[in-house]
Short mmCIF file of C-alpha atoms in Angstrom, two decimals:
data_model
loop_
_atom_site.label_atom_id
_atom_site.label_comp_id
_atom_site.label_asym_id
_atom_site.label_seq_id
_atom_site.Cartn_x
_atom_site.Cartn_y
_atom_site.Cartn_z
CA MET A 1 -1.53 3.39 -2.19
CA LYS A 2 -1.86 0.99 -4.60
CA ASN A 3 1.89 0.53 -4.54
CA PHE A 4 1.60 -0.21 -0.57
CA PHE A 5 -0.31 -2.78 -0.99
CA LYS A 6 1.30 -4.27 -3.90
CA ALA A 7 4.38 -4.31 -1.82
CA PHE A 8 2.76 -6.53 0.63
CA THR A 9 2.70 -9.19 -2.46
CA VAL A 10 5.96 -9.21 -3.05
CA PRO A 11 8.03 -11.58 -0.33
CA GLU A 12 11.08 -9.68 -0.19
CA ILE A 13 9.70 -6.06 0.12
CA ARG A 14 7.40 -7.46 2.52
CA ARG A 15 9.69 -8.94 4.75
CA LYS A 16 11.78 -5.35 4.75
CA ILE A 17 8.55 -3.74 5.86
CA PHE A 18 8.17 -6.35 8.72
CA VAL A 19 11.74 -5.65 9.81
CA VAL A 20 11.38 -2.11 9.74
CA ALA A 21 7.94 -2.05 11.64
CA LEU A 22 9.89 -4.71 13.96
CA TRP A 23 12.39 -2.21 14.59
CA LEU A 24 10.35 0.87 15.12
CA VAL A 25 8.15 -1.29 17.50
CA ILE A 26 11.30 -2.09 19.52
CA PHE A 27 12.55 1.72 19.65
CA ARG A 28 9.09 2.74 20.96
CA LEU A 29 9.29 -0.08 23.87
CA LEU A 30 12.64 1.32 24.82
CA ALA A 31 11.51 5.02 25.05
CA ALA A 32 8.66 3.65 27.25
CA ILE A 33 11.42 2.79 29.87
CA PRO A 34 11.96 6.27 32.49
CA VAL A 35 14.76 7.36 34.32
CA PRO A 36 13.65 6.89 37.87
CA GLY A 37 12.74 9.24 40.12
CA ILE A 38 10.96 11.74 37.61
CA ASP A 39 7.87 14.05 38.58
CA VAL A 40 5.81 13.50 35.28
CA ALA A 41 3.62 16.29 35.71
CA ARG A 42 6.06 18.69 36.10
CA LEU A 43 7.66 17.45 33.30
CA GLN A 44 4.69 17.39 31.07
CA SER A 45 4.16 21.24 32.18
CA ILE A 46 7.83 22.06 31.30
CA LEU A 47 7.43 20.50 27.93
CA GLY A 48 4.41 22.47 27.05
CA GLU A 49 5.96 25.77 28.09
CA ASN A 50 9.61 25.57 26.82
CA GLN A 51 9.80 25.06 22.89
CA LEU A 52 13.44 24.15 23.17
CA LEU A 53 12.44 20.81 25.06
CA GLY A 54 9.48 20.21 23.05
CA PHE A 55 11.28 20.68 19.64
CA LEU A 56 14.07 17.83 21.56
CA ASN A 57 11.14 15.84 22.20
CA LEU A 58 10.28 15.53 18.89
CA PHE A 59 13.71 14.35 17.80
CA SER A 60 13.82 12.03 20.32
CA GLY A 61 10.55 10.69 18.98
CA GLY A 62 8.57 11.25 21.82
CA GLY A 63 11.28 9.95 24.44
CA LEU A 64 11.86 12.96 26.56
CA SER A 65 8.16 13.30 26.95
CA ASN A 66 8.41 10.49 29.83
CA LEU A 67 12.26 11.15 30.37
CA SER A 68 12.93 7.50 28.99
CA VAL A 69 16.63 5.90 28.46
CA MET A 70 16.01 7.17 24.81
CA MET A 71 15.59 10.99 25.79
CA LEU A 72 18.38 12.37 23.58
CA GLY A 73 16.91 10.46 20.65
CA VAL A 74 19.03 10.51 17.34
CA GLY A 75 20.07 14.27 18.19
CA PRO A 76 23.34 13.49 19.10
CA TYR A 77 23.73 11.51 15.97
CA ILE A 78 22.11 14.36 13.77
CA THR A 79 24.69 16.74 15.00
CA ALA A 80 27.76 14.88 14.38
CA THR A 81 26.62 14.08 10.98
CA ILE A 82 26.34 17.81 10.30
CA ILE A 83 29.65 18.16 11.73
CA MET A 84 31.34 15.71 9.97
CA GLN A 85 29.30 16.88 6.37
CA LEU A 86 30.92 20.48 7.32
CA LEU A 87 34.40 18.74 7.65
CA THR A 88 34.05 17.88 3.70
CA MET A 89 34.03 21.27 3.11
CA ILE A 90 36.68 22.48 4.94
CA SER A 91 39.34 19.47 5.22
CA SER A 92 40.86 17.91 1.52
CA ARG A 93 41.71 14.62 3.59
CA VAL A 94 37.76 14.20 4.97
CA LYS A 95 36.67 15.05 1.74
CA GLU A 96 38.55 12.73 -0.41
CA MET A 97 37.50 9.77 2.13
CA TYR A 98 34.25 10.49 1.50
CA TYR A 99 33.94 11.65 -2.13
CA GLU A 100 36.69 9.39 -3.50
CA GLY A 101 37.12 6.60 -0.79
CA GLY A 102 34.19 4.53 -2.33
CA ALA A 103 32.35 2.02 -0.23
CA ALA A 104 35.34 1.78 2.02
CA GLY A 105 35.50 5.68 2.42
CA LYS A 106 32.09 5.82 3.24
CA ALA A 107 31.91 3.32 5.79
CA LYS A 108 34.71 4.97 7.46
CA PHE A 109 32.97 8.33 7.11
CA ASN A 110 30.05 6.83 8.84
CA LYS A 111 32.03 4.92 11.59
CA ILE A 112 33.83 8.28 12.51
CA SER A 113 30.50 9.83 12.91
CA ARG A 114 29.18 7.08 14.88
CA TYR A 115 32.39 7.59 17.29
CA LEU A 116 31.60 11.57 17.62
CA THR A 117 28.31 10.71 18.63
CA VAL A 118 29.50 9.39 22.12
CA PRO A 119 30.96 12.38 23.44
CA LEU A 120 27.93 14.68 22.01
CA ALA A 121 25.82 12.37 23.66
CA ALA A 122 27.44 12.47 27.04
CA LEU A 123 27.20 16.46 26.87
CA GLN A 124 23.80 16.68 25.93
CA GLY A 125 23.03 14.34 28.96
CA PHE A 126 25.01 16.28 31.18
CA GLY A 127 23.48 19.09 30.27
CA PHE A 128 19.79 17.62 30.33
CA LEU A 129 20.15 16.29 33.66
CA ASN A 130 21.20 19.49 35.26
CA LEU A 131 18.73 21.32 33.18
CA LEU A 132 15.78 19.04 34.74
CA LYS A 133 16.94 18.89 38.02
CA SER A 134 17.01 22.85 38.19
CA GLN A 135 13.50 22.69 37.42
CA GLY A 136 12.65 20.07 39.89
CA VAL A 137 11.80 17.35 37.43
CA LEU A 138 14.54 15.17 38.68
CA PRO A 139 15.78 15.05 42.43
CA GLU A 140 19.22 15.99 43.78
CA LEU A 141 21.68 13.73 42.15
CA THR A 142 25.12 12.47 43.58
CA ALA A 143 28.03 12.55 41.22
CA MET A 144 27.80 8.62 40.94
CA ASN A 145 23.91 8.73 39.94
CA LEU A 146 24.70 11.76 37.66
CA LEU A 147 27.60 9.51 36.31
CA GLU A 148 25.24 6.59 35.60
CA ASN A 149 22.51 8.07 33.99
CA ILE A 150 24.77 10.04 31.71
CA ILE A 151 26.22 6.51 30.68
CA VAL A 152 22.49 4.98 30.21
CA ILE A 153 21.22 7.85 28.07
CA THR A 154 24.59 8.00 26.37
CA ALA A 155 23.85 4.29 25.63
CA GLY A 156 20.55 4.67 24.44
CA SER A 157 21.09 6.98 22.10
CA MET A 158 23.73 4.92 20.53
CA ILE A 159 21.57 1.95 20.49
CA LEU A 160 18.94 4.16 18.73
CA THR A 161 21.64 5.26 15.87
CA TRP A 162 22.13 1.82 15.47
CA ILE A 163 18.63 0.79 15.12
CA GLY A 164 18.49 3.70 12.26
CA GLU A 165 21.56 2.30 10.47
CA LEU A 166 19.62 -1.29 10.45
CA ILE A 167 16.23 0.38 9.35
CA SER A 168 18.20 2.24 6.63
CA GLU A 169 19.66 -0.84 5.44
CA GLN A 170 16.06 -2.07 4.37
CA LYS A 171 16.02 0.80 1.69
CA ILE A 172 12.28 1.67 2.86
CA GLY A 173 13.40 5.40 3.68
CA ASN A 174 15.95 7.27 5.77
CA GLY A 175 16.34 5.42 9.28
CA ILE A 176 16.76 8.48 11.37
CA SER A 177 13.94 10.25 9.40
CA LEU A 178 11.31 7.10 9.88
CA ILE A 179 12.46 6.94 14.02
CA ILE A 180 11.28 10.98 14.29
CA PHE A 181 8.35 9.75 12.44
CA ALA A 182 7.46 6.90 14.41
CA GLY A 183 7.51 8.94 17.41
CA ILE A 184 5.33 11.74 16.33
CA VAL A 185 2.77 9.22 14.97
CA SER A 186 2.86 7.57 17.91
CA GLY A 187 1.69 10.63 20.06
CA LEU A 188 -1.48 11.35 17.55
CA PRO A 189 -3.93 9.40 19.30
CA LEU A 190 -3.62 11.27 22.32
CA THR A 191 -2.94 14.52 20.63
CA ILE A 192 -6.59 13.98 18.86
CA GLN A 193 -8.16 12.92 21.99
CA ASN A 194 -6.94 16.20 23.54
CA LEU A 195 -8.22 18.13 20.69
CA ILE A 196 -11.54 16.29 21.11
CA LEU A 197 -11.62 16.32 24.96
CA GLY A 198 -10.48 20.35 24.82
CA TYR A 199 -12.93 21.64 22.20
CA SER A 200 -14.93 24.83 22.94
CA THR A 201 -16.66 27.53 20.97
CA GLU A 202 -13.77 29.56 22.02
CA LEU A 203 -10.80 28.07 20.63
CA LEU A 204 -13.11 27.71 17.03
CA THR A 205 -10.17 30.13 15.52
CA THR A 206 -7.68 28.26 16.72
CA TYR A 207 -8.92 24.82 15.29
CA VAL A 208 -9.73 26.33 11.90
CA VAL A 209 -6.41 28.17 11.32
CA PHE A 210 -4.62 25.03 12.35
CA ALA A 211 -6.73 23.30 9.96
CA LEU A 212 -6.15 25.72 7.19
CA LEU A 213 -2.46 25.48 8.05
CA SER A 214 -2.26 21.70 7.85
CA ILE A 215 -3.61 21.82 4.56
CA VAL A 216 -1.42 24.57 3.10
CA ILE A 217 1.69 22.19 4.39
CA ILE A 218 0.75 19.28 3.31
CA ALA A 219 -0.17 20.87 -0.14
CA GLY A 220 3.28 22.74 -0.04
CA VAL A 221 5.25 19.47 1.01
CA VAL A 222 3.73 16.98 -1.88
CA PHE A 223 3.99 19.91 -4.26
CA VAL A 224 7.49 20.58 -3.65
CA SER A 225 8.54 16.40 -3.14
CA GLU A 226 7.07 15.24 -6.19
CA GLY A 227 7.92 18.20 -8.57
CA GLU A 228 10.62 16.98 -11.08
CA ARG A 229 12.57 18.59 -14.22
CA LYS A 230 12.65 15.77 -16.82
CA ILE A 231 16.13 15.79 -18.58
CA PRO A 232 15.46 14.30 -22.28
CA ILE A 233 18.10 11.41 -22.71
CA THR A 234 19.24 9.73 -26.19
CA TYR A 235 21.17 6.85 -26.87
CA ALA A 236 23.43 6.63 -29.91
CA LYS A 237 22.91 3.70 -32.52
CA ARG A 238 25.10 1.09 -32.64
CA VAL A 239 25.20 -1.41 -35.42
CA ARG A 240 26.65 -5.03 -34.75
CA GLY A 241 26.42 -7.31 -37.35
CA ASN A 242 22.84 -7.13 -38.77
CA LYS A 243 21.40 -5.38 -35.72
CA ILE A 244 21.25 -2.04 -34.58
CA TYR A 245 21.57 -1.29 -30.89
CA GLY A 246 20.61 2.10 -28.99
CA GLY A 247 18.52 5.14 -30.64
CA ALA A 248 16.38 5.09 -27.82
CA THR A 249 15.19 8.29 -26.00
CA SER A 250 14.54 8.39 -22.13
CA TYR A 251 14.77 10.97 -19.54
CA LEU A 252 16.84 11.95 -16.30
CA PRO A 253 14.48 13.09 -13.48
CA LEU A 254 16.17 15.71 -11.51
CA LYS A 255 13.62 16.43 -7.96
CA VAL A 256 13.04 19.81 -7.07
CA ASN A 257 13.81 18.62 -3.80
CA GLN A 258 16.44 15.99 -3.80
CA ALA A 259 17.13 16.52 -0.09
CA GLY A 260 13.67 15.30 1.40
CA VAL A 261 13.17 16.61 5.14
CA ILE A 262 16.84 16.23 5.94
CA PRO A 263 17.30 20.01 5.54
CA ILE A 264 14.56 20.64 8.16
CA ILE A 265 15.81 18.35 10.62
CA PHE A 266 19.31 19.74 10.24
CA ALA A 267 18.17 23.16 10.43
CA ILE A 268 16.32 22.54 13.70
CA SER A 269 19.37 20.65 14.72
CA ILE A 270 21.49 23.77 14.33
CA LEU A 271 18.95 26.13 15.89
CA LEU A 272 18.88 23.86 19.17
CA PHE A 273 22.31 23.58 19.34
CA PRO A 274 23.66 27.05 21.03
CA GLN A 275 20.02 26.99 23.02
CA PHE A 276 21.45 23.64 24.59
CA ILE A 277 24.97 25.14 25.13
CA ALA A 278 23.57 27.80 26.74
CA GLN A 279 21.51 25.76 29.13
CA ILE A 280 24.53 23.63 29.91
CA SER A 281 26.63 26.81 30.52
CA ALA A 282 23.98 27.78 33.11
CA VAL A 283 24.91 25.32 35.50
CA PHE A 284 28.43 26.83 35.81
CA SER A 285 26.80 30.54 36.83
CA THR A 286 30.11 32.06 35.42
CA SER A 287 30.02 35.76 33.55
CA LEU A 288 30.70 34.39 30.46
CA SER A 289 27.95 31.79 30.55
CA LEU A 290 25.56 34.93 31.65
CA THR A 291 26.73 36.66 28.67
CA LEU A 292 26.56 33.49 26.75
CA GLN A 293 22.57 33.00 27.96
CA GLY A 294 22.15 36.74 26.85
CA TRP A 295 23.30 36.26 23.61
CA VAL A 296 20.96 33.08 22.64
CA GLY A 297 17.95 34.78 24.70
CA ALA A 298 18.33 38.04 22.48
CA ILE A 299 18.33 35.87 19.26
CA PHE A 300 15.99 33.10 19.88
CA ASN A 301 13.24 34.94 21.88
CA ASN A 302 12.92 37.47 18.97
CA LEU A 303 10.42 35.07 16.70
CA ILE A 304 11.34 37.50 13.73
CA LEU A 305 15.21 36.79 13.82
CA TYR A 306 14.40 33.24 14.87
CA THR A 307 12.07 32.86 11.47
CA ILE A 308 14.75 34.43 9.48
CA LEU A 309 17.39 32.36 10.65
CA TYR A 310 15.35 28.93 10.30
CA PHE A 311 14.03 29.82 6.91
CA LEU A 312 18.00 30.60 5.59
CA LEU A 313 19.25 27.33 7.31
CA VAL A 314 16.46 25.25 5.41
CA VAL A 315 17.47 26.93 2.22
CA ILE A 316 21.19 26.52 2.90
CA PHE A 317 20.80 22.84 3.99
CA THR A 318 18.84 22.24 0.93
CA TYR A 319 21.33 23.15 -1.26
CA PHE A 320 24.04 21.64 0.96
CA TYR A 321 22.70 18.08 1.16
CA THR A 322 21.59 18.35 -2.44
CA ALA A 323 25.40 18.57 -3.43
CA ILE A 324 26.14 15.45 -1.34
CA THR A 325 23.77 13.47 -2.43
CA PHE A 326 23.86 14.03 -6.12
CA ASN A 327 27.07 13.76 -8.45
CA PRO A 328 26.82 15.36 -11.75
CA ASP A 329 30.29 14.27 -12.68
CA GLU A 330 29.32 10.51 -11.95
CA ILE A 331 25.83 10.87 -14.37
CA ALA A 332 27.71 12.48 -16.99
CA LYS A 333 30.52 9.70 -16.94
CA ASN A 334 27.61 6.89 -16.67
CA LEU A 335 25.33 8.62 -19.75
CA GLN A 336 29.00 8.88 -21.99
CA GLN A 337 29.93 5.23 -21.43
CA SER A 338 26.42 3.91 -22.48
CA GLY A 339 26.27 5.92 -25.25
CA GLY A 340 23.49 8.41 -23.95
CA PHE A 341 23.71 12.03 -24.23
CA VAL A 342 21.39 15.17 -23.91
CA PRO A 343 20.34 16.35 -26.79
CA GLY A 344 22.23 19.65 -28.20
CA ILE A 345 24.97 19.28 -25.08
CA ARG A 346 28.54 17.83 -26.02
CA PRO A 347 29.11 14.50 -23.37
CA GLY A 348 31.52 14.71 -20.79
CA GLU A 349 32.57 17.99 -19.08
CA PRO A 350 29.98 20.13 -20.78
CA THR A 351 26.96 17.68 -19.90
CA THR A 352 28.39 17.91 -16.12
CA GLN A 353 28.30 21.70 -16.23
CA PHE A 354 24.74 21.44 -17.76
CA LEU A 355 23.49 18.88 -14.89
CA LYS A 356 24.92 21.50 -12.51
CA SER A 357 23.20 24.57 -13.48
CA THR A 358 19.97 22.88 -14.23
CA THR A 359 20.02 21.24 -10.60
CA GLY A 360 21.25 24.78 -9.24
CA ARG A 361 18.24 26.73 -10.60
CA ILE A 362 15.45 24.17 -9.74
CA THR A 363 17.23 23.43 -6.17
CA LEU A 364 16.68 27.43 -5.58
CA PHE A 365 12.88 27.12 -5.79
CA GLY A 366 12.90 23.87 -3.92
CA ALA A 367 14.84 25.44 -1.35
CA LEU A 368 13.03 28.26 -0.89
CA PHE A 369 9.39 26.73 -1.10
CA LEU A 370 10.88 24.04 1.55
CA GLY A 371 11.82 27.49 3.39
CA ILE A 372 8.46 28.76 3.37
CA VAL A 373 6.75 25.97 4.04
CA ALA A 374 9.00 25.48 7.17
CA VAL A 375 8.27 28.51 8.61
CA LEU A 376 4.71 28.73 7.91
CA PRO A 377 3.92 28.04 11.85
CA ASN A 378 6.21 30.45 12.57
CA LEU A 379 4.47 33.05 10.67
CA VAL A 380 0.89 32.18 11.82
CA GLN A 381 2.53 32.72 15.55
CA LEU A 382 3.78 35.76 14.35
CA PHE A 383 0.67 37.58 13.02
CA THR A 384 -2.02 35.80 15.54
CA GLY A 385 -0.01 35.50 18.44
CA LEU A 386 -1.03 31.36 18.34
CA ARG A 387 1.72 29.41 19.93
CA ALA A 388 0.31 26.16 19.68
CA PHE A 389 1.21 25.66 15.86
CA THR A 390 4.68 25.88 15.76
CA LEU A 391 5.46 22.19 17.49
CA GLY A 392 2.36 20.93 15.47
CA GLY A 393 3.40 22.59 12.27
CA THR A 394 7.02 21.29 11.92
CA ALA A 395 5.40 17.63 13.40
CA LEU A 396 3.20 17.74 10.36
CA LEU A 397 5.87 18.95 8.07
CA ILE A 398 8.35 16.19 9.12
CA VAL A 399 5.41 13.42 8.95
CA VAL A 400 4.15 14.03 5.22
CA ALA A 401 7.82 14.38 4.04
CA VAL A 402 8.86 11.26 5.57
CA ALA A 403 5.49 9.48 4.51
CA LEU A 404 6.10 10.48 0.69
CA GLU A 405 9.58 9.48 1.03
CA ILE A 406 8.52 5.90 2.15
CA ALA A 407 6.04 5.64 -0.75
CA ARG A 408 8.88 6.42 -3.29
CA GLN A 409 11.42 3.92 -1.97
CA ILE A 410 8.42 1.43 -2.09
CA SER A 411 7.64 2.36 -5.73
CA SER A 412 11.38 2.45 -6.81
CA GLN A 413 11.78 -1.25 -5.25
CA LEU A 414 8.64 -2.16 -7.09
CA THR A 415 9.75 -0.72 -10.39
CA VAL A 416 13.04 -2.05 -10.30
CA ARG A 417 11.50 -5.54 -9.89
CA GLU A 418 9.40 -5.00 -12.71
CA TYR A 419 12.53 -3.67 -15.07
CA GLU A 420 14.38 -6.89 -13.90
CA GLY A 421 11.35 -9.05 -15.05
CA ILE A 422 11.02 -10.66 -11.49
CA GLY A 423 7.15 -9.96 -11.20
CA TYR A 424 5.07 -10.02 -7.87
#
């Protein structure tokens, strides 16, 4: 909190915070523009009953709750990003572009991800409109009206993706995560109001369980996000004339969870995708679509199987995203060039292998812990039968993790300015 207030005394960081806030306000205004002809009462009823739509509303930043032009949110872009990241493991060409292409390669990679978002958004838009029409939320649509709505909500998703990238450029957190964060936070006043107005002694147990779950989730996320392993780094002494340089000792902090909240967002996206495809296939009523719906229903209506799958995906994506963002080869190379080394470890390849093994061990702990925290709401539902915690627990998890990431980014920028001697 101290660093947050201190950030407002630095003109450059203050400007970045205001720019991010402005884009988030614009997003919330756009999310309030509804698709015409919706039955709001029916929509709210379905969102409360359908966990799939509840999660999708989470990813749209609340845009689905009033069926706005932003109803798809950043979901299509997240799916496109996952597909592209998986391609780095399958295609040597994509891998070379991402890892060895430098800034130009990453820019091209992101450009392809944006292009891929368009057909995914159109496909999801088609599925949503048909699903909501079948549920009585939307009136019957002509082919032209359906096409117009698909174009509008696809454009809305692309605009939101663009806003997310503009936010990321300010380096005050990940733009996509902040959009989801803003959507969740914007709904807090109404949630608190409903909790107060709907309170009764019969619900006391539910309130107590949710309060305890919230404390555990917050403590767990803070513990995983702030935990780190400090690797000592010693710099060799160099003599130039009559002066001796180097000889200092520093450390390399390796975070227990370097991926932040991204693994949870990715895991939920993957879990939603087959359910979404099943909803689209229901429009065609073929034997294949009925079989697909049966398989998806059998998996995702089984809470135990769903929880295990969710846990495994969080663990896998924690490793996956850490492998993408953390480059031991580059760190070892930079240390060697600057005359730094890990005591007891030779520079070069041995240092690379040491960093890989160390990161693997601490990431295992972080991934398992994050996975347990992520499925806690499901476990509460499994043992108590209370369904209200699943969405609320996931939302709380994302809010806490993103808030910590924002604080870390601001603290990092303040630290850099101190080292550069810019001052406040």
